[in-house]
Every structure is written in structure tokens, then in C-alpha cells.
GROMACS .gro file of C-alpha atoms in nm:
model
  421
    1MET     CA    1   2.459   1.484   1.104
    2THR     CA    2   2.575   1.130   1.031
    3THR     CA    3   2.758   0.999   0.728
    4GLU     CA    4   2.773   0.658   0.562
    5THR     CA    5   3.049   0.585   0.316
    6GLY     CA    6   3.051   0.309   0.060
    7LYS     CA    7   3.279   0.010   0.013
    8GLU     CA    8   3.525   0.001  -0.274
    9ASN     CA    9   3.276  -0.182  -0.496
   10GLY     CA   10   3.016   0.093  -0.452
   11LYS     CA   11   2.677   0.115  -0.289
   12ILE     CA   12   2.322   0.097  -0.420
   13LEU     CA   13   2.071   0.326  -0.254
   14VAL     CA   14   1.711   0.203  -0.270
   15VAL     CA   15   1.446   0.469  -0.205
   16GLY     CA   16   1.140   0.281  -0.081
   17GLY     CA   17   1.104  -0.041   0.119
   18GLY     CA   18   0.799  -0.194  -0.050
   19ILE     CA   19   0.805  -0.518  -0.247
   20SER     CA   20   1.002  -0.361  -0.535
   21GLY     CA   21   1.259  -0.204  -0.304
   22LEU     CA   22   1.301  -0.523  -0.101
   23THR     CA   23   1.352  -0.723  -0.422
   24ILE     CA   24   1.623  -0.483  -0.540
   25ALA     CA   25   1.798  -0.497  -0.202
   26VAL     CA   26   1.814  -0.873  -0.156
   27GLU     CA   27   1.902  -0.951  -0.518
   28ALA     CA   28   2.184  -0.694  -0.528
   29ALA     CA   29   2.318  -0.778  -0.183
   30GLU     CA   30   2.332  -1.149  -0.256
   31VAL     CA   31   2.577  -1.088  -0.541
   32GLY     CA   32   2.801  -0.883  -0.315
   33CYS     CA   33   2.679  -0.524  -0.349
   34GLU     CA   34   2.633  -0.304  -0.046
   35VAL     CA   35   2.273  -0.178  -0.028
   36VAL     CA   36   2.099   0.086   0.181
   37ILE     CA   37   1.719   0.113   0.193
   38VAL     CA   38   1.551   0.435   0.303
   39GLU     CA   39   1.178   0.412   0.374
   40LYS     CA   40   0.942   0.691   0.480
   41ASN     CA   41   0.711   0.463   0.681
   42PRO     CA   42   0.814   0.323   1.022
   43TYR     CA   43   0.818  -0.028   0.871
   44LEU     CA   44   0.920  -0.216   0.555
   45GLY     CA   45   0.677  -0.392   0.324
   46GLY     CA   46   0.480  -0.106   0.169
   47ARG     CA   47   0.128  -0.168   0.034
   48VAL     CA   48   0.187  -0.542   0.013
   49ALA     CA   49   0.194  -0.557   0.394
   50GLN     CA   50  -0.161  -0.417   0.392
   51MET     CA   51  -0.300  -0.681   0.157
   52ASN     CA   52  -0.509  -0.980   0.263
   53GLN     CA   53  -0.438  -1.209  -0.033
   54TYR     CA   54  -0.256  -1.214  -0.365
   55PHE     CA   55  -0.439  -1.313  -0.683
   56PRO     CA   56  -0.485  -1.554  -0.848
   57LYS     CA   57  -0.358  -1.808  -0.591
   58LEU     CA   58  -0.522  -1.618  -0.303
   59CYS     CA   59  -0.232  -1.673  -0.064
   60PRO     CA   60  -0.138  -1.426   0.214
   61PRO     CA   61   0.141  -1.176   0.140
   62TYR     CA   62   0.323  -1.230   0.470
   63CYS     CA   63   0.482  -1.551   0.337
   64GLY     CA   64   0.681  -1.366   0.073
   65LEU     CA   65   0.750  -1.067   0.296
   66GLU     CA   66   0.884  -1.281   0.579
   67ILE     CA   67   1.120  -1.459   0.339
   68ASN     CA   68   1.255  -1.123   0.224
   69PHE     CA   69   1.285  -0.996   0.584
   70LYS     CA   70   1.484  -1.309   0.672
   71ARG     CA   71   1.713  -1.259   0.373
   72ILE     CA   72   1.771  -0.901   0.486
   73ARG     CA   73   1.844  -1.003   0.847
   74ASN     CA   74   2.093  -1.266   0.734
   75ASN     CA   75   2.281  -1.045   0.489
   76GLY     CA   76   2.542  -0.806   0.623
   77ASN     CA   77   2.543  -0.615   0.294
   78ILE     CA   78   2.200  -0.461   0.363
   79ARG     CA   79   2.117  -0.174   0.596
   80PHE     CA   80   1.783   0.000   0.619
   81HIS     CA   81   1.654   0.321   0.772
   82THR     CA   82   1.284   0.384   0.832
   83LEU     CA   83   1.107   0.719   0.878
   84CYS     CA   84   1.345   0.868   0.620
   85GLU     CA   85   1.298   1.080   0.311
   86ILE     CA   86   1.539   1.200   0.043
   87GLU     CA   87   1.607   1.574   0.058
   88LYS     CA   88   1.878   1.622  -0.202
   89VAL     CA   89   2.070   1.427  -0.466
   90SER     CA   90   2.384   1.554  -0.640
   91GLY     CA   91   2.675   1.403  -0.830
   92GLN     CA   92   2.684   1.159  -1.118
   93ALA     CA   93   2.670   0.788  -1.193
   94GLY     CA   94   2.916   0.607  -0.970
   95ASN     CA   95   2.948   0.898  -0.730
   96TYR     CA   96   2.624   1.037  -0.587
   97ASP     CA   97   2.589   1.244  -0.271
   98VAL     CA   98   2.250   1.206  -0.106
   99THR     CA   99   2.105   1.396   0.188
  100VAL     CA  100   1.843   1.206   0.388
  101ARG     CA  101   1.607   1.357   0.645
  102MET     CA  102   1.542   1.121   0.937
  103LYS     CA  103   1.228   1.170   1.148
  104PRO     CA  104   1.248   1.076   1.517
  105ARG     CA  105   1.087   0.745   1.614
  106TYR     CA  106   1.110   0.822   1.988
  107VAL     CA  107   1.168   0.449   2.045
  108ASN     CA  108   1.518   0.305   2.025
  109GLU     CA  109   1.663  -0.041   1.953
  110LYS     CA  110   1.607  -0.157   2.312
  111CYS     CA  111   1.233  -0.198   2.241
  112THR     CA  112   1.108  -0.558   2.287
  113ALA     CA  113   0.753  -0.482   2.163
  114CYS     CA  114   0.611  -0.593   2.498
  115GLY     CA  115   0.319  -0.350   2.471
  116GLU     CA  116   0.321  -0.218   2.827
  117CYS     CA  117   0.360   0.138   2.696
  118VAL     CA  118   0.036   0.107   2.498
  119ALA     CA  119  -0.159   0.011   2.809
  120VAL     CA  120  -0.082   0.342   2.981
  121CYS     CA  121  -0.098   0.577   2.680
  122PRO     CA  122  -0.401   0.811   2.714
  123VAL     CA  123  -0.412   0.933   2.351
  124GLU     CA  124  -0.570   0.766   2.048
  125ARG     CA  125  -0.506   0.822   1.678
  126GLU     CA  126  -0.654   0.698   1.351
  127ASN     CA  127  -0.478   0.385   1.229
  128GLU     CA  128  -0.356   0.466   0.877
  129PHE     CA  129  -0.244   0.104   0.827
  130ASN     CA  130  -0.615   0.011   0.835
  131TYR     CA  131  -0.714   0.321   0.636
  132GLY     CA  132  -0.868   0.488   0.940
  133MET     CA  133  -1.117   0.209   1.015
  134ASP     CA  134  -0.990   0.169   1.372
  135LYS     CA  135  -0.758   0.343   1.617
  136THR     CA  136  -0.426   0.287   1.790
  137LYS     CA  137  -0.265   0.465   2.081
  138ALA     CA  138  -0.015   0.746   2.016
  139ILE     CA  139   0.258   0.486   2.075
  140TYR     CA  140   0.189   0.182   1.863
  141CYS     CA  141   0.325  -0.113   1.667
  142PRO     CA  142   0.257  -0.053   1.294
  143HIS     CA  143   0.133  -0.411   1.247
  144GLU     CA  144   0.194  -0.759   1.388
  145MET     CA  145   0.464  -0.852   1.136
  146ALA     CA  146   0.633  -0.513   1.125
  147ALA     CA  147   1.000  -0.492   1.033
  148PRO     CA  148   1.159  -0.358   1.238
  149MET     CA  149   0.946  -0.503   1.519
  150ARG     CA  150   0.963  -0.187   1.723
  151TYR     CA  151   0.707   0.059   1.849
  152VAL     CA  152   0.684   0.416   1.722
  153ILE     CA  153   0.527   0.737   1.854
  154ASP     CA  154   0.305   0.963   1.643
  155ASP     CA  155   0.432   1.305   1.747
  156THR     CA  156   0.134   1.481   1.587
  157VAL     CA  157  -0.088   1.357   1.872
  158CYS     CA  158   0.153   1.251   2.151
  159LYS     CA  159   0.164   1.481   2.455
  160GLY     CA  160   0.540   1.429   2.483
  161THR     CA  161   0.725   1.502   2.802
  162SER     CA  162   0.416   1.661   2.956
  163CYS     CA  163   0.271   1.308   2.978
  164ALA     CA  164   0.564   1.061   2.952
  165LYS     CA  165   0.361   0.772   3.095
  166CYS     CA  166   0.501   0.539   2.830
  167ALA     CA  167   0.860   0.627   2.925
  168GLU     CA  168   0.786   0.577   3.293
  169VAL     CA  169   0.647   0.228   3.245
  170CYS     CA  170   0.914   0.106   2.999
  171LYS     CA  171   1.153  -0.116   3.197
  172TYR     CA  172   1.401  -0.136   2.907
  173GLY     CA  173   1.470   0.235   2.864
  174ALA     CA  174   1.352   0.213   2.504
  175ILE     CA  175   1.153   0.537   2.490
  176ASP     CA  176   1.331   0.868   2.431
  177LEU     CA  177   1.088   1.157   2.405
  178GLU     CA  178   1.375   1.398   2.342
  179MET     CA  179   1.469   1.251   2.002
  180LYS     CA  180   1.514   1.512   1.728
  181PRO     CA  181   1.510   1.502   1.348
  182LYS     CA  182   1.847   1.429   1.192
  183GLU     CA  183   2.019   1.453   0.859
  184MET     CA  184   2.227   1.172   0.713
  185ASN     CA  185   2.465   1.191   0.417
  186LEU     CA  186   2.502   0.888   0.193
  187LYS     CA  187   2.745   0.803  -0.084
  188ALA     CA  188   2.607   0.583  -0.360
  189SER     CA  189   2.720   0.453  -0.698
  190ALA     CA  190   2.361   0.389  -0.812
  191ILE     CA  191   2.016   0.494  -0.691
  192VAL     CA  192   1.685   0.316  -0.747
  193PHE     CA  193   1.354   0.492  -0.678
  194ALA     CA  194   1.099   0.233  -0.567
  195THR     CA  195   0.856   0.480  -0.414
  196GLY     CA  196   0.536   0.285  -0.486
  197TRP     CA  197   0.176   0.399  -0.502
  198LYS     CA  198  -0.129   0.511  -0.307
  199PRO     CA  199  -0.503   0.476  -0.376
  200TYR     CA  200  -0.677   0.757  -0.560
  201ASP     CA  201  -0.882   0.980  -0.330
  202ALA     CA  202  -1.236   0.849  -0.383
  203ALA     CA  203  -1.384   1.158  -0.216
  204LYS     CA  204  -1.301   1.348  -0.537
  205ILE     CA  205  -1.559   1.143  -0.733
  206ASP     CA  206  -1.874   1.332  -0.638
  207ASN     CA  207  -2.139   1.098  -0.783
  208LEU     CA  208  -2.001   0.794  -0.596
  209CYS     CA  209  -2.055   0.955  -0.254
  210PHE     CA  210  -1.751   0.816  -0.072
  211GLY     CA  211  -1.735   0.980   0.269
  212LYS     CA  212  -2.102   1.073   0.251
  213TYR     CA  213  -2.247   0.727   0.314
  214GLN     CA  214  -2.086   0.502   0.574
  215ASN     CA  215  -2.140   0.179   0.382
  216ILE     CA  216  -1.933   0.285   0.081
  217LEU     CA  217  -1.576   0.158   0.106
  218THR     CA  218  -1.278   0.147  -0.128
  219ASN     CA  219  -1.108  -0.169  -0.249
  220VAL     CA  220  -0.804  -0.115  -0.025
  221MET     CA  221  -1.031  -0.079   0.279
  222VAL     CA  222  -1.202  -0.409   0.200
  223GLU     CA  223  -0.859  -0.572   0.174
  224ARG     CA  224  -0.791  -0.469   0.534
  225LEU     CA  225  -1.142  -0.560   0.647
  226ALA     CA  226  -1.090  -0.914   0.519
  227ALA     CA  227  -0.745  -0.954   0.675
  228GLN     CA  228  -0.707  -1.154   0.995
  229ASN     CA  229  -0.498  -0.872   1.143
  230GLY     CA  230  -0.741  -0.608   1.020
  231PRO     CA  231  -0.984  -0.392   1.220
  232THR     CA  232  -1.250  -0.665   1.248
  233GLY     CA  233  -1.027  -0.973   1.266
  234GLY     CA  234  -1.123  -1.073   0.913
  235ARG     CA  235  -1.502  -1.045   0.958
  236LEU     CA  236  -1.671  -0.872   0.665
  237ILE     CA  237  -1.929  -0.659   0.843
  238ARG     CA  238  -2.107  -0.334   0.762
  239PRO     CA  239  -1.942  -0.022   0.899
  240SER     CA  240  -2.277   0.137   0.987
  241ASP     CA  241  -2.415  -0.137   1.212
  242GLY     CA  242  -2.167  -0.427   1.232
  243LYS     CA  243  -2.410  -0.665   1.058
  244GLU     CA  244  -2.328  -0.940   0.812
  245ILE     CA  245  -2.311  -0.837   0.447
  246LYS     CA  246  -2.529  -1.037   0.210
  247SER     CA  247  -2.526  -0.810  -0.097
  248VAL     CA  248  -2.238  -0.610  -0.242
  249ALA     CA  249  -2.193  -0.390  -0.548
  250PHE     CA  250  -1.842  -0.341  -0.688
  251VAL     CA  251  -1.799  -0.023  -0.891
  252GLN     CA  252  -1.512  -0.062  -1.135
  253CYS     CA  253  -1.295   0.220  -1.272
  254ALA     CA  254  -1.386   0.446  -0.981
  255GLY     CA  255  -1.197   0.750  -1.108
  256SER     CA  256  -0.984   0.554  -1.356
  257ARG     CA  257  -1.015   0.592  -1.734
  258ASP     CA  258  -1.177   0.927  -1.670
  259GLU     CA  259  -1.030   1.251  -1.801
  260ASN     CA  260  -1.165   1.432  -1.494
  261HIS     CA  261  -0.968   1.205  -1.260
  262LEU     CA  262  -0.722   0.939  -1.384
  263PRO     CA  263  -0.708   0.904  -1.763
  264TYR     CA  264  -0.528   0.569  -1.746
  265CYS     CA  265  -0.619   0.213  -1.648
  266SER     CA  266  -0.469   0.113  -1.313
  267THR     CA  267  -0.419  -0.250  -1.422
  268VAL     CA  268  -0.507  -0.427  -1.096
  269CYS     CA  269  -0.859  -0.304  -1.015
  270CYS     CA  270  -1.056  -0.568  -1.209
  271SER     CA  271  -0.856  -0.854  -1.062
  272ALA     CA  272  -0.877  -0.702  -0.714
  273SER     CA  273  -1.259  -0.687  -0.729
  274LEU     CA  274  -1.281  -1.045  -0.856
  275LYS     CA  275  -1.056  -1.152  -0.572
  276GLN     CA  276  -1.261  -0.961  -0.314
  277THR     CA  277  -1.576  -1.117  -0.457
  278THR     CA  278  -1.436  -1.450  -0.337
  279PHE     CA  279  -1.390  -1.303   0.012
  280PHE     CA  280  -1.763  -1.232   0.042
  281ARG     CA  281  -1.875  -1.551  -0.131
  282GLU     CA  282  -1.664  -1.768   0.100
  283GLN     CA  283  -1.767  -1.592   0.420
  284TYR     CA  284  -2.135  -1.564   0.319
  285PRO     CA  285  -2.228  -1.852   0.082
  286ASP     CA  286  -2.572  -1.704   0.007
  287SER     CA  287  -2.442  -1.351  -0.064
  288LYS     CA  288  -2.519  -1.175  -0.393
  289ILE     CA  289  -2.247  -0.982  -0.575
  290TYR     CA  290  -2.297  -0.725  -0.851
  291ILE     CA  291  -2.000  -0.594  -1.051
  292PHE     CA  292  -2.053  -0.277  -1.256
  293TYR     CA  293  -1.778  -0.250  -1.517
  294ILE     CA  294  -1.670  -0.076  -1.836
  295ASP     CA  295  -1.478  -0.381  -1.954
  296VAL     CA  296  -1.302  -0.647  -1.749
  297ARG     CA  297  -0.925  -0.653  -1.792
  298THR     CA  298  -0.762  -0.972  -1.664
  299PRO     CA  299  -0.465  -1.048  -1.889
  300GLY     CA  300  -0.277  -1.374  -1.912
  301ARG     CA  301  -0.346  -1.645  -1.656
  302LEU     CA  302  -0.585  -1.417  -1.469
  303GLU     CA  303  -0.840  -1.486  -1.744
  304ASP     CA  304  -0.907  -1.827  -1.589
  305PHE     CA  305  -0.961  -1.659  -1.253
  306PHE     CA  306  -1.213  -1.423  -1.413
  307THR     CA  307  -1.399  -1.713  -1.574
  308LYS     CA  308  -1.420  -1.897  -1.242
  309VAL     CA  309  -1.571  -1.597  -1.062
  310LYS     CA  310  -1.800  -1.505  -1.352
  311ASP     CA  311  -1.949  -1.855  -1.360
  312ASP     CA  312  -2.064  -1.826  -0.998
  313GLU     CA  313  -2.445  -1.809  -1.016
  314ASN     CA  314  -2.451  -1.556  -0.730
  315VAL     CA  315  -2.228  -1.312  -0.920
  316THR     CA  316  -2.386  -1.071  -1.170
  317LEU     CA  317  -2.177  -0.860  -1.406
  318ILE     CA  318  -2.339  -0.543  -1.540
  319LYS     CA  319  -2.164  -0.357  -1.822
  320GLY     CA  320  -2.229   0.005  -1.740
  321LYS     CA  321  -2.077   0.302  -1.565
  322VAL     CA  322  -2.242   0.391  -1.234
  323ALA     CA  323  -2.417   0.726  -1.249
  324LYS     CA  324  -2.556   0.759  -0.900
  325ILE     CA  325  -2.561   0.604  -0.552
  326THR     CA  326  -2.832   0.687  -0.298
  327GLU     CA  327  -2.894   0.574   0.060
  328ASP     CA  328  -3.205   0.461   0.245
  329ALA     CA  329  -3.176   0.670   0.561
  330ALA     CA  330  -3.360   0.412   0.773
  331THR     CA  331  -3.174   0.094   0.673
  332LYS     CA  332  -2.848   0.246   0.543
  333ASP     CA  333  -2.885   0.023   0.237
  334LEU     CA  334  -2.761   0.168  -0.091
  335THR     CA  335  -2.915   0.186  -0.439
  336VAL     CA  336  -2.672   0.182  -0.730
  337GLU     CA  337  -2.797   0.323  -1.060
  338ALA     CA  338  -2.640   0.265  -1.401
  339GLU     CA  339  -2.728   0.203  -1.764
  340ASP     CA  340  -2.664  -0.150  -1.884
  341THR     CA  341  -2.495  -0.086  -2.219
  342MET     CA  342  -2.560  -0.443  -2.332
  343THR     CA  343  -2.940  -0.403  -2.309
  344GLY     CA  344  -2.980  -0.026  -2.312
  345GLN     CA  345  -3.190  -0.053  -1.994
  346LYS     CA  346  -3.145   0.152  -1.678
  347VAL     CA  347  -3.054  -0.066  -1.380
  348LYS     CA  348  -3.113  -0.008  -1.011
  349VAL     CA  349  -2.962  -0.251  -0.762
  350LYS     CA  350  -3.019  -0.232  -0.387
  351VAL     CA  351  -2.727  -0.361  -0.177
  352GLU     CA  352  -2.592  -0.348   0.176
  353LEU     CA  353  -2.239  -0.240   0.080
  354VAL     CA  354  -2.070  -0.066  -0.214
  355VAL     CA  355  -1.701  -0.114  -0.291
  356LEU     CA  356  -1.526   0.142  -0.513
  357ALA     CA  357  -1.242   0.000  -0.720
  358THR     CA  358  -1.024   0.310  -0.698
  359GLY     CA  359  -0.714   0.343  -0.911
  360MET     CA  360  -0.344   0.369  -0.831
  361VAL     CA  361  -0.156   0.697  -0.822
  362PRO     CA  362   0.216   0.739  -0.755
  363ASN     CA  363   0.328   0.828  -0.406
  364ASP     CA  364   0.447   1.180  -0.343
  365MET     CA  365   0.790   1.197  -0.498
  366PRO     CA  366   1.106   1.287  -0.308
  367ALA     CA  367   1.364   1.528  -0.442
  368LEU     CA  368   1.456   1.393  -0.784
  369PRO     CA  369   1.786   1.454  -0.962
  370ALA     CA  370   1.793   1.647  -1.288
  371GLU     CA  371   1.820   1.338  -1.511
  372MET     CA  372   1.480   1.215  -1.394
  373SER     CA  373   1.140   1.370  -1.456
  374ILE     CA  374   0.772   1.317  -1.381
  375ASP     CA  375   0.523   1.241  -1.657
  376GLU     CA  376   0.180   1.404  -1.685
  377ASP     CA  377   0.027   1.142  -1.454
  378GLY     CA  378   0.290   1.183  -1.183
  379PHE     CA  379   0.495   0.868  -1.252
  380ILE     CA  380   0.874   0.876  -1.276
  381PHE     CA  381   1.024   0.882  -1.622
  382SER     CA  382   1.394   0.801  -1.649
  383ASP     CA  383   1.595   0.807  -1.967
  384PRO     CA  384   1.706   0.447  -2.039
  385ALA     CA  385   2.013   0.583  -2.219
  386LYS     CA  386   2.142   0.727  -1.893
  387SER     CA  387   2.280   0.504  -1.618
  388GLY     CA  388   2.315   0.552  -1.245
  389ILE     CA  389   1.961   0.646  -1.139
  390TYR     CA  390   1.661   0.426  -1.208
  391ALA     CA  391   1.293   0.391  -1.122
  392THR     CA  392   1.112   0.062  -1.071
  393GLY     CA  393   0.772  -0.088  -0.993
  394CYS     CA  394   0.471   0.133  -0.938
  395ALA     CA  395   0.690   0.441  -0.928
  396LYS     CA  396   0.698   0.402  -1.309
  397LYS     CA  397   0.344   0.285  -1.385
  398PRO     CA  398   0.052   0.092  -1.231
  399ILE     CA  399   0.141  -0.279  -1.214
  400ASP     CA  400   0.061  -0.575  -0.990
  401VAL     CA  401   0.288  -0.746  -0.739
  402ALA     CA  402   0.420  -1.016  -0.973
  403VAL     CA  403   0.513  -0.765  -1.244
  404SER     CA  404   0.665  -0.533  -0.981
  405ILE     CA  405   0.899  -0.811  -0.873
  406GLN     CA  406   0.993  -0.887  -1.233
  407ASP     CA  407   1.058  -0.521  -1.307
  408ALA     CA  408   1.264  -0.480  -0.989
  409THR     CA  409   1.476  -0.782  -1.078
  410GLY     CA  410   1.558  -0.631  -1.417
  411THR     CA  411   1.635  -0.294  -1.258
  412THR     CA  412   1.867  -0.466  -1.011
  413LEU     CA  413   2.080  -0.589  -1.300
  414LYS     CA  414   2.110  -0.234  -1.436
  415ALA     CA  415   2.214  -0.101  -1.094
  416ILE     CA  416   2.472  -0.377  -1.048
  417GLN     CA  417   2.619  -0.304  -1.390
  418CYS     CA  418   2.655   0.061  -1.296
  419VAL     CA  419   2.830  -0.030  -0.971
  420ARG     CA  420   3.067  -0.275  -1.141
  421ARG     CA  421   3.181  -0.032  -1.411
   0.00000   0.00000   0.00000
């Protein structure tokens, strides 16, 4: 068991290394606070690292992430630990004791990410970074801009010491197949939970047939498909046959605003589908896009973005909730059926791909202290009258990247005030 103790001015513990957690860390550290980030993934960056573009400017997320990674590298007040989860929190504001469970990475700091270990590894695994649309070896680099830039071994599939080919070929002595889980104790004056979100399980929505038909994807999968470092190198092609996609149906509120699934609006889904519409329209100028919606929610400056996409003559918006999706067994094309509530007519549209705009749900929560609770939808609720432990970003509610950063900045101020008292 290892222990980290704080400086005299206290320490801020950030649980989660996504965009909200990174914002907290760099903002607090740059005013002199000591910060520790614990992240359950083997890399920092969270869901933002999996995105292709932000809206409405449609710029890649790596620009902002790399700036934050550089700020972290250059600031001695920040330490981070990946593959970690909170097990226990005790104490009170200004004096918390935290127990952290550290999973073994099996690759130490000597790793240069040369990739020679991958070449000899005989075992493959589904690549969760690309939502299972391709595979990696059991030893792998999470993604090309990973921080830390170090390989990791998936011990659920690795053959361990009975194989050890990766260790044999590593000339730097970076692979240690004997690594064990560890516990670490932390002292903190303030704690911020920035645990983020995950996409709703589309397989739970029976009538939308996700998992039944190969050419039905979710919005997060399309984000990876369009990315240059994604499973197809940015080519938008059909999963069933690798062909170009000339017609797409977006199904909005796939599980959201539905008492049987998610009763709330997930905020970003409309804008995400409009953004992904531009992916297809740019790659295939003659493609036809159909968007089935309940109502389009694009607040603030995103309204101009909506107007721009809506005015595209190859984009058709249909106000109606999708009732059924069927597949042509021969062509693998899909027919989407809905009732157009504007005309009262039933609509059937045949397309080559369907994209489900699934909602956001909070990540599985770590051990929470008594002063924090979970609301009926699984998001963290913290009493604003109590100081010391806070939640931020999508751990509190569904919000986009820009609002997450704003919320994290405000939460940073609260944490700093707690430390300075």
C-alpha cells in the first residue's frame, strides 16, 4: 500500500480525467494548489478523446486535449494515476482520507510505445475505444494521442506468463507480467467527482433493432467511424459490406424522453446528429439524409448551425417518432417507418444506414461519501450548502463540452475556496 500526503495548502482530488476533470486540474494547479487526478481508464481525455469533431465549429478535439496535456506535463502541482477507482472516502472538508484501488497496467514507465510487443502478441480483443468496431492485440496503445503514451495489457484476454512473447521482445524491460493490484491512500482537502457519462444501451430499445441489423449504428459509433484515427481511417462505409453510404436515417431521442428508458433530454443528441449529417454530406455530396425527430433542440448559437443544415436540399426532416425498422435480407438496406405528425401520414424511408441518437447516462459511480447522493436518473446530487466535496460536468447532468468546461471552471473556484479556508 502506498500513501500520498498533501502540502500545507491542501490537495484537491479529482475523480475522473475527462475534459471536466482536466479543466479542474489545470485551473487549480495554476493558482498553486496541489492536484491529484485518478482515472479508471488507462488514458486521460474521457469521451472527448473519442470524438471526431466539436460543434458548431467542427474542429477536432485533440487540439484542446493536447493543450491541457501540455499544461499538465509542465506543472509540478499535478499528478495523475490511471486505471484507478475510488474505494472509500472518509473524513470531512479540509481533511479527507481516500482509498484508491489501482489495477495493474503490466507496462511500466520504461515503455517507449515502439509497438514491437504488438507484433508478436497472438491474442486479439475488441477495441472499446472504437466501440467494438475493430480489434487490438491484448497489449495495445489506447489511441494515438494517449496520455500517458504507454501501452497496456488487457488481463481478461492476455495469456500472461504462459505466453510472455511481449516481454521477451521488449528491449527496454517495460513489461512486467507479475504486476498486482495495489491500494493507495490519499489525503485531500477537497474532492471533485468528474466521472462523466456513457451512451445509453441501444439494445434495450426493442423496436429500433440495434444489434439485430448490422447497418444500424449509434451516434457515438459514427463519431469514431468518421475519425481519422478510427476503425476505417475516417471513411464512412457500411458495416455489412464496406460500401459507400449514400442514404442515412438519423433517429432522434433513441431512448431519451421515454419513460421506459430515459425520461430526460440528453441535450447534445440533436446537435450531434446535425454535425454528423455534415460528415456524410461532405464525404458523399450526392447523399440523402433523413432526420426523424420529436422536436429539434439547438439552443443559443447552435440555432444558426441547425438552420444551415436544415437548408441543405439533400436533408429532409420528418417530425415523427420511429415505430419500426426492418431489413431487406438481400441488400441489407433498411426501411424506417414513422408517422409524420405534421401531415398525419405514415412514412416509409429506405436507406443504407440508420444512426440512433442515443442519450447520455452517468458512468457507474464510485464509492460516494455520505454528503453526496444519486438522483433518480443516476446523476450525482451534492448539497450546495456543504463544502468539501463537489460534482461537475456530466456527472451532474447531460451537458455538452463547452458547458462542461464552464461548469468545471466554476467548481474549481469552490474547491480552491475550500482548500484556502
